JSON list of C-alpha atoms in Angstrom, two decimals:
[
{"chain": "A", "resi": 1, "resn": "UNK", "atom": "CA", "xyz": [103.05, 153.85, 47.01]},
{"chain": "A", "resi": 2, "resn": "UNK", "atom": "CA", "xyz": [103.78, 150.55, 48.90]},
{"chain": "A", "resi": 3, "resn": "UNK", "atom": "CA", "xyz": [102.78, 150.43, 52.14]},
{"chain": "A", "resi": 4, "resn": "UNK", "atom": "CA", "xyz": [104.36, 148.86, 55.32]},
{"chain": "A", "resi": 5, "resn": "UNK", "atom": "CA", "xyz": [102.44, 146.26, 57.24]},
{"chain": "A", "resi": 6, "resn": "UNK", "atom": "CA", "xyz": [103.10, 144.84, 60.46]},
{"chain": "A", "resi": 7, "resn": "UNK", "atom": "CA", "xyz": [101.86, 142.73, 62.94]},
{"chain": "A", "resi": 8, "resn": "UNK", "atom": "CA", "xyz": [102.45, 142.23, 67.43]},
{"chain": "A", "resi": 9, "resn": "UNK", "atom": "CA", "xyz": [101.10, 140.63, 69.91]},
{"chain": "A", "resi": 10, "resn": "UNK", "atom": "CA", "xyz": [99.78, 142.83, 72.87]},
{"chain": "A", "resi": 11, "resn": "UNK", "atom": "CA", "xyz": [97.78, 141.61, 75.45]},
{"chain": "A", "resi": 12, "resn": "UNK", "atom": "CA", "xyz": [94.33, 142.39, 73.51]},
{"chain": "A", "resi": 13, "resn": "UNK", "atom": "CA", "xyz": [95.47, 140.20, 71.07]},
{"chain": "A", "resi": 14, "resn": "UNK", "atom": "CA", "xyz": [97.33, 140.54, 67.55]},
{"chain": "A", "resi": 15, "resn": "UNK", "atom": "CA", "xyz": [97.91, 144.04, 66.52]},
{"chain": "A", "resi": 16, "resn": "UNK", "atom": "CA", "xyz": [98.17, 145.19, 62.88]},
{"chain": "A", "resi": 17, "resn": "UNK", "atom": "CA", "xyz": [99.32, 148.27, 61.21]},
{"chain": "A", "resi": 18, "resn": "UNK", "atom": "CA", "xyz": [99.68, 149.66, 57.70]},
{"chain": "A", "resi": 19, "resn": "UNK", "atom": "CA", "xyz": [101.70, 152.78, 57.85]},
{"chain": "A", "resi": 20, "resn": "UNK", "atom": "CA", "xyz": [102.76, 154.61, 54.30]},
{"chain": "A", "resi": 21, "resn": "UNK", "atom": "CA", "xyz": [106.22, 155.11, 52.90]},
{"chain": "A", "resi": 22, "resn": "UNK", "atom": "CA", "xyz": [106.42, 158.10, 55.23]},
{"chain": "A", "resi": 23, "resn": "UNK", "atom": "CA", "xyz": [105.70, 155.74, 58.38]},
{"chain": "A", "resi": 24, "resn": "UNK", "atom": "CA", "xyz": [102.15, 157.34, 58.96]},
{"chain": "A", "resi": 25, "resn": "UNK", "atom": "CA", "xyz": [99.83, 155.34, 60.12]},
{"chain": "A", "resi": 26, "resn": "UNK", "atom": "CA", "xyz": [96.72, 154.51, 57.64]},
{"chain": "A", "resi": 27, "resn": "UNK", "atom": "CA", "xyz": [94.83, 151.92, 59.64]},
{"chain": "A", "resi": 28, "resn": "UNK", "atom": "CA", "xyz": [95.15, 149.35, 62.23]},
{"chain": "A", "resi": 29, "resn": "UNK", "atom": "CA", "xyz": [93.47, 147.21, 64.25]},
{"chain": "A", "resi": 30, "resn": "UNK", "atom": "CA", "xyz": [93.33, 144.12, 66.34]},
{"chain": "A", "resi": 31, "resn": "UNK", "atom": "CA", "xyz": [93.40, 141.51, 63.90]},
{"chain": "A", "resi": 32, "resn": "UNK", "atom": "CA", "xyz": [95.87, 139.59, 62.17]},
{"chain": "A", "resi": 33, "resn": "UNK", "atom": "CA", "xyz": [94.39, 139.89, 58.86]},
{"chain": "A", "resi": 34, "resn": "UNK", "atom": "CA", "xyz": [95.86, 142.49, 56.66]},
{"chain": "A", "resi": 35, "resn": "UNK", "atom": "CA", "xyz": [92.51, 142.48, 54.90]},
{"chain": "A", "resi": 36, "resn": "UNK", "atom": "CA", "xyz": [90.42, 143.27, 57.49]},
{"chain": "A", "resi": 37, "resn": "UNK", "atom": "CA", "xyz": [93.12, 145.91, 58.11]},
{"chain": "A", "resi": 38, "resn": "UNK", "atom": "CA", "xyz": [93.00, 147.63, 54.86]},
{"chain": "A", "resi": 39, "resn": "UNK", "atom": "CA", "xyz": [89.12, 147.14, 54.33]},
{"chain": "A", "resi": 40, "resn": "UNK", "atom": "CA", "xyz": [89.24, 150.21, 57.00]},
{"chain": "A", "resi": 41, "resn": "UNK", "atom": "CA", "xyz": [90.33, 152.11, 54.40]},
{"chain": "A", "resi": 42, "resn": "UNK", "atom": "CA", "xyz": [88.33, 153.57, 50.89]},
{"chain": "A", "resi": 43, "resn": "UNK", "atom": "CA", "xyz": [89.29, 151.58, 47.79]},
{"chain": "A", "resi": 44, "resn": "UNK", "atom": "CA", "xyz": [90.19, 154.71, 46.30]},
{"chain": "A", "resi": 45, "resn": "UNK", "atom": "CA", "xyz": [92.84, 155.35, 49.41]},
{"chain": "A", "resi": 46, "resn": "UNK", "atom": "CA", "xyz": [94.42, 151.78, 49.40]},
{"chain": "A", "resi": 47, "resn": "UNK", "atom": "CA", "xyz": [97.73, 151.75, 48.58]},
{"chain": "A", "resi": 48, "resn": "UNK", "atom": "CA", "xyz": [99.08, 149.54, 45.27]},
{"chain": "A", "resi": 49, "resn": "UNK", "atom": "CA", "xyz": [101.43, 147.92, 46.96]},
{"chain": "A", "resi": 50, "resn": "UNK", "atom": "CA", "xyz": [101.79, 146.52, 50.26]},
{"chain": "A", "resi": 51, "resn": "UNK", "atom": "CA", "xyz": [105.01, 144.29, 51.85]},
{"chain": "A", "resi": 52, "resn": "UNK", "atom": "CA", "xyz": [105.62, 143.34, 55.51]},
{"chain": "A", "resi": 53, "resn": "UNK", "atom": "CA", "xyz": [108.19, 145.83, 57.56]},
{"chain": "A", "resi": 54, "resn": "UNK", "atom": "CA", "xyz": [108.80, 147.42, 60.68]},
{"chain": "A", "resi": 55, "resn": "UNK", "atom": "CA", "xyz": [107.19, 150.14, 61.18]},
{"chain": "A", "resi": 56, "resn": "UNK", "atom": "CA", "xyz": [108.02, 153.07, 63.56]},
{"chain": "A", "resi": 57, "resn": "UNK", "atom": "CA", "xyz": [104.13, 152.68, 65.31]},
{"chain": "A", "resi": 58, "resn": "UNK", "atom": "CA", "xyz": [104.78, 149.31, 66.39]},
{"chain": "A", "resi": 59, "resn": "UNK", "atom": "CA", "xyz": [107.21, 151.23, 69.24]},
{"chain": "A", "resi": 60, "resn": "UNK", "atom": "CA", "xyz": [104.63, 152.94, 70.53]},
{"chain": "A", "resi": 61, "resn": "UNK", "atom": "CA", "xyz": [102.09, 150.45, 70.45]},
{"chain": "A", "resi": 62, "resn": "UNK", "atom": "CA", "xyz": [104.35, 148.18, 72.81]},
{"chain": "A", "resi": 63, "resn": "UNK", "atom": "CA", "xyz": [105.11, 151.19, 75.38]},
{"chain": "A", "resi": 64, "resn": "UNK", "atom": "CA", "xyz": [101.74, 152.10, 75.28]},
{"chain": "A", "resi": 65, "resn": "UNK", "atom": "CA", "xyz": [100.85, 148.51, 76.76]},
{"chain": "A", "resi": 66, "resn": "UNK", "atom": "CA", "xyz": [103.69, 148.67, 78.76]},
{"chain": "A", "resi": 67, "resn": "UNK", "atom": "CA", "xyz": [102.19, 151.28, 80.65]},
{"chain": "A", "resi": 68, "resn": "UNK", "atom": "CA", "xyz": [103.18, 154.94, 78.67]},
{"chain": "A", "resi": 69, "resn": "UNK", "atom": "CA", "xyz": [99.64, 155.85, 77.58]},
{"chain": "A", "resi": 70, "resn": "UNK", "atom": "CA", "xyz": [100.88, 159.21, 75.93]},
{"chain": "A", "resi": 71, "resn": "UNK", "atom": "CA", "xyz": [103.29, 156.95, 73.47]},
{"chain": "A", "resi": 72, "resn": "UNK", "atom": "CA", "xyz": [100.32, 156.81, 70.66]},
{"chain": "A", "resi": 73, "resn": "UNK", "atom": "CA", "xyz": [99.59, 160.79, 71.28]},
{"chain": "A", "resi": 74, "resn": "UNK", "atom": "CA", "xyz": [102.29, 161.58, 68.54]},
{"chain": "A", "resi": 75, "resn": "UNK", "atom": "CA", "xyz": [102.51, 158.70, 66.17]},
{"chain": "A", "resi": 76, "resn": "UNK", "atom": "CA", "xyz": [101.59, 160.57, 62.62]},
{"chain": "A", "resi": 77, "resn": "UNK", "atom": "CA", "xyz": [98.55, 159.19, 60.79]},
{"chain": "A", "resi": 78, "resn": "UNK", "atom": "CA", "xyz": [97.19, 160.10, 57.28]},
{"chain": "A", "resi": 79, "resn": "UNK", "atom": "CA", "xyz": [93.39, 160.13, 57.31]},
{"chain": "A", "resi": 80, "resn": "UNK", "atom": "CA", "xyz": [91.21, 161.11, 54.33]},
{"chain": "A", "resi": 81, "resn": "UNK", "atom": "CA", "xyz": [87.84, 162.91, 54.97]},
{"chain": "A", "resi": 82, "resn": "UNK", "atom": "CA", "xyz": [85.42, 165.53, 54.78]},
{"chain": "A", "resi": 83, "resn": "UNK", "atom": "CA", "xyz": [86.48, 168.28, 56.76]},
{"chain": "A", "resi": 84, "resn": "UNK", "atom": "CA", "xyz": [84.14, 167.40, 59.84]},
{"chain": "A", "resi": 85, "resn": "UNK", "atom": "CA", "xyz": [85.54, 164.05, 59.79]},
{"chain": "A", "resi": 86, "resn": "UNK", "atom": "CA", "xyz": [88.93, 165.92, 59.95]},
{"chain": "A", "resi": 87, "resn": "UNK", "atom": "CA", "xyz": [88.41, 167.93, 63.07]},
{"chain": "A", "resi": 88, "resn": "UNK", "atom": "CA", "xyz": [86.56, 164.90, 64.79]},
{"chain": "A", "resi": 89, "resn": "UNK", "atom": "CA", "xyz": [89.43, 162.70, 64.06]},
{"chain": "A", "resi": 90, "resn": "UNK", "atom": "CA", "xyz": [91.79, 165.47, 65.33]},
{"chain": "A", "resi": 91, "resn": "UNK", "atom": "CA", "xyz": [89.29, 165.99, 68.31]},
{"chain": "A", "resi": 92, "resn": "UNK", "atom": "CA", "xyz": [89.49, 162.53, 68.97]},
{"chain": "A", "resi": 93, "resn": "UNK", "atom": "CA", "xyz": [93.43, 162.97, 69.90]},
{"chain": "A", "resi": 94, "resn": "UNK", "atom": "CA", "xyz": [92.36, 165.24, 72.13]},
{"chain": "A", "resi": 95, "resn": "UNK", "atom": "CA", "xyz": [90.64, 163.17, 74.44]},
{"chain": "A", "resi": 96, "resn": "UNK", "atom": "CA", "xyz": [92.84, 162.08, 77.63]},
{"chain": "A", "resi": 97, "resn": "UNK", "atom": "CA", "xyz": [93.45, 158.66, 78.77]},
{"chain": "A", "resi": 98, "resn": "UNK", "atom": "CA", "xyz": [90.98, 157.64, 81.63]},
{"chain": "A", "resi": 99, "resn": "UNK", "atom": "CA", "xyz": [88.46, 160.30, 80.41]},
{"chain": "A", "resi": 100, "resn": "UNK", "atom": "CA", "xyz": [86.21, 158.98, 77.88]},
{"chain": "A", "resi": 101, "resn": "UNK", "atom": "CA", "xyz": [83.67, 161.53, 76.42]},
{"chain": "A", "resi": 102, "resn": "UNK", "atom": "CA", "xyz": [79.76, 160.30, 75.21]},
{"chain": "A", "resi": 103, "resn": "UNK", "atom": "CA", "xyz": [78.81, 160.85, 71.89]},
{"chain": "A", "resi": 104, "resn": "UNK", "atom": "CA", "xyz": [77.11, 163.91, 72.61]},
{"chain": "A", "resi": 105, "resn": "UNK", "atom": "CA", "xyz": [79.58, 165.60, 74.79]},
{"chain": "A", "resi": 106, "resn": "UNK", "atom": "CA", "xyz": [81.95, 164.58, 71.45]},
{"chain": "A", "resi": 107, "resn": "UNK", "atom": "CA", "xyz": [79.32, 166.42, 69.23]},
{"chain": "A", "resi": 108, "resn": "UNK", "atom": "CA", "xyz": [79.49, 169.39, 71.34]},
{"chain": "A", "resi": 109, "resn": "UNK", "atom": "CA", "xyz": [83.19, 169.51, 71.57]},
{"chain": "A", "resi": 110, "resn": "UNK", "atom": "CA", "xyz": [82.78, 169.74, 67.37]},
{"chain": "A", "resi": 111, "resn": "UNK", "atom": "CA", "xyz": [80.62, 172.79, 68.24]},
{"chain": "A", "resi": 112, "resn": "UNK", "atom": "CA", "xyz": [77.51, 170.44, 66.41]},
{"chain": "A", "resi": 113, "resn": "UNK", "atom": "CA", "xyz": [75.93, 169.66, 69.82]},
{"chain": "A", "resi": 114, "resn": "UNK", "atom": "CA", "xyz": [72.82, 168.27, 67.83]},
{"chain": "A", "resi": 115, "resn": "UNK", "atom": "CA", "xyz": [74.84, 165.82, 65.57]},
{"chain": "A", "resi": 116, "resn": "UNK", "atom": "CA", "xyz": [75.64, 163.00, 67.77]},
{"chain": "A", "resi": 117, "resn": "UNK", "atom": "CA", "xyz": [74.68, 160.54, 64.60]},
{"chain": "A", "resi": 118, "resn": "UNK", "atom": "CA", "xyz": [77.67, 162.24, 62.56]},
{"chain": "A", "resi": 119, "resn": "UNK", "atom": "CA", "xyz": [80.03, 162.55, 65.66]},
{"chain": "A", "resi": 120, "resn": "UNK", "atom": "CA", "xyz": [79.14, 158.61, 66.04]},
{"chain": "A", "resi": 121, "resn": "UNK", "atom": "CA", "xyz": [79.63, 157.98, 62.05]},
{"chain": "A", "resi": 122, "resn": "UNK", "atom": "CA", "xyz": [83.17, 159.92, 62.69]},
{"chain": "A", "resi": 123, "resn": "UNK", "atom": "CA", "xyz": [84.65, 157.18, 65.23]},
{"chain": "A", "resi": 124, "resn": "UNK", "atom": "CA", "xyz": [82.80, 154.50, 63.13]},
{"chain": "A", "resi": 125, "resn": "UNK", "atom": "CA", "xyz": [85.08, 155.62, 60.28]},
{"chain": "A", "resi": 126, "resn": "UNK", "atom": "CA", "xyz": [88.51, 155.56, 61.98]},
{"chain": "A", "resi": 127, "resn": "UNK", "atom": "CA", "xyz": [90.94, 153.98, 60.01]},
{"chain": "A", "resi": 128, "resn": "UNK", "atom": "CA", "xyz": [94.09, 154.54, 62.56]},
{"chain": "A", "resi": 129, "resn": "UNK", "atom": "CA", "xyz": [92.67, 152.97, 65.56]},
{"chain": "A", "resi": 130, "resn": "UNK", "atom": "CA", "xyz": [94.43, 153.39, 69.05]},
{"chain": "A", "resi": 131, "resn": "UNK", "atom": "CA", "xyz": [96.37, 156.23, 67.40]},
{"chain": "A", "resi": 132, "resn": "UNK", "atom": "CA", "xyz": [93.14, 158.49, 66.70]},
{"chain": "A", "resi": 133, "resn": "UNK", "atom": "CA", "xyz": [91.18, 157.08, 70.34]},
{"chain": "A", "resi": 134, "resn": "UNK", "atom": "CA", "xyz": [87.75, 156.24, 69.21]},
{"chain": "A", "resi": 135, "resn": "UNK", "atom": "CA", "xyz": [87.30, 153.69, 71.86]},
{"chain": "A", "resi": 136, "resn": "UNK", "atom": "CA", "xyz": [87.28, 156.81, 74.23]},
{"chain": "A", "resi": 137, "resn": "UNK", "atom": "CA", "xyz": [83.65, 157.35, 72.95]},
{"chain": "A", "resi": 138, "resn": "UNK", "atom": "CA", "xyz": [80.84, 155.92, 74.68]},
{"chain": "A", "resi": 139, "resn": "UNK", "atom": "CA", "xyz": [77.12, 156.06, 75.03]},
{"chain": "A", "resi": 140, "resn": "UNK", "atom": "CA", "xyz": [75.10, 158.57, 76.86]},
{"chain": "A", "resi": 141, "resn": "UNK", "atom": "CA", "xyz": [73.78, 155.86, 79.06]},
{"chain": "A", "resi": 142, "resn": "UNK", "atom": "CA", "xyz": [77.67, 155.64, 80.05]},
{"chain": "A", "resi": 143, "resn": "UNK", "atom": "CA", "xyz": [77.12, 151.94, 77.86]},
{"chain": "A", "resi": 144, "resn": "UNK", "atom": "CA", "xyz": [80.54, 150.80, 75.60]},
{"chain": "A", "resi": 145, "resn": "UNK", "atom": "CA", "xyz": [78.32, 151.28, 72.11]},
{"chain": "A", "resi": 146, "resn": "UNK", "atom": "CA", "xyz": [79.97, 149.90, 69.07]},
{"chain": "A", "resi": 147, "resn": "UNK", "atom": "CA", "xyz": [83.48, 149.41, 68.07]},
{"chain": "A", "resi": 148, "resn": "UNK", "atom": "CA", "xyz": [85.24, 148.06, 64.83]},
{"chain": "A", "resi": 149, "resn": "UNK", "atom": "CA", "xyz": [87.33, 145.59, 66.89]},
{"chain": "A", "resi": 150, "resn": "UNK", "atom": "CA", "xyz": [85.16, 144.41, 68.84]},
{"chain": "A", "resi": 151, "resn": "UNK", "atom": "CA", "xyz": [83.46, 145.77, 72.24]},
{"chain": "A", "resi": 152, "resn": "UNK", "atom": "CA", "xyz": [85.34, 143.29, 74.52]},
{"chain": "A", "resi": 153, "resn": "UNK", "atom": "CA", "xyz": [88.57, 145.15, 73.27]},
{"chain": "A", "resi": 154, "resn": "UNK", "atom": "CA", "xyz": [87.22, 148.51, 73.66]},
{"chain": "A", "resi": 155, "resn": "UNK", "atom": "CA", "xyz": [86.25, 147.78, 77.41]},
{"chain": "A", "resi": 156, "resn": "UNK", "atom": "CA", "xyz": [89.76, 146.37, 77.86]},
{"chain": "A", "resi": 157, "resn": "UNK", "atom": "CA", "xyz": [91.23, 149.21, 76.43]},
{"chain": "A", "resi": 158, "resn": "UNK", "atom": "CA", "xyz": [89.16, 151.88, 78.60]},
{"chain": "A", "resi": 159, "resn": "UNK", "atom": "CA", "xyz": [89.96, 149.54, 81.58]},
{"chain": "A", "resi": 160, "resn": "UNK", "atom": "CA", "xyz": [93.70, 149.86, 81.42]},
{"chain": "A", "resi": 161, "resn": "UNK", "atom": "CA", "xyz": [93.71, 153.61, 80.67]},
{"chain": "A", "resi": 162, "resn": "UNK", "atom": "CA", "xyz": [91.07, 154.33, 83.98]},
{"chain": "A", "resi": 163, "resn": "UNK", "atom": "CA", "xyz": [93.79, 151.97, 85.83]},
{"chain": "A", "resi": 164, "resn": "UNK", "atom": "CA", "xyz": [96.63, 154.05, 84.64]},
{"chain": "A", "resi": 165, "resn": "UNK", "atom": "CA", "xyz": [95.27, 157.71, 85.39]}
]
């Protein structure tokens, strides 16, 4: 399979995204380098090939800064996992604009109320980010916690979402 990558500018900073040859999303990121961009992603799940495109995500991406927080909601993504990593991926989705969830209230939304560590390891392991909304995750002390891209991004993302609900 060769893969599409592409990168934008938004106001967070360079955007990339590697989408597959059926335009679903397998990672991004806020970083112009591919690498970084497909380290997200298992060696075994990389794809073989990889040349720059345009890819139908980059559309949303720009209306989603332009104000149209629902445009990520239905931007396909292909995400490989165990199937609690599946359903807290999906669950992720789930989780409005403007109304981020802890990691325990996330834990008990995967009906594990007790496994905050795994619902924690589950946005730690999110390949499609801003399209699967781990940033919507925080602390139980209300604190930002961790975040691939960096925690400055994940406050500035949670920022415009509160602003825009």
């Amino acid at each position: 399979m060769t893969a599409i990558i592409q990168s934008l500018d938004t106001a967070d900073g360079v955007f990339t995204i590697l989408a597959d040859d059926r335009q679903r999303v397998l990672a991004s990121g806020w970083t112009a380098d591919p690498e970084a961009v497909l380290a997200r992603l298992g060696a075994a799940h990389r794809p073989t090939d990889v040349a720059e495109g345009e890819t139908d995500a980059a559309h949303a991406v720009r209306a989603y800064y332009d104000g149209d927080l629902a445009a990520i909601d239905q931007v396909a993504v292909a995400q490989v996992g165990t199937p609690m990593q599946l359903a807290g991926w999906s669950a992720l989705r789930a989780i409005a604009a403007g109304a981020p969830l802890t990691y325990t209230s996330f834990a008990e939304r995967l009906g594990s109320p007790r496994a905050v560590r795994a619902a924690a390891s589950i946005c730690a392991r999110n390949a499609p980010a801003l399209f699967v909304p781990c940033h919507r995750v925080l602390r139980s002390d209300g604190r930002l916690g961790g975040f691939a891209w960096g925690v400055d991004v994940k406050a500035r993302l949670l920022a415009r979402e509160s602003a825009r609900v």
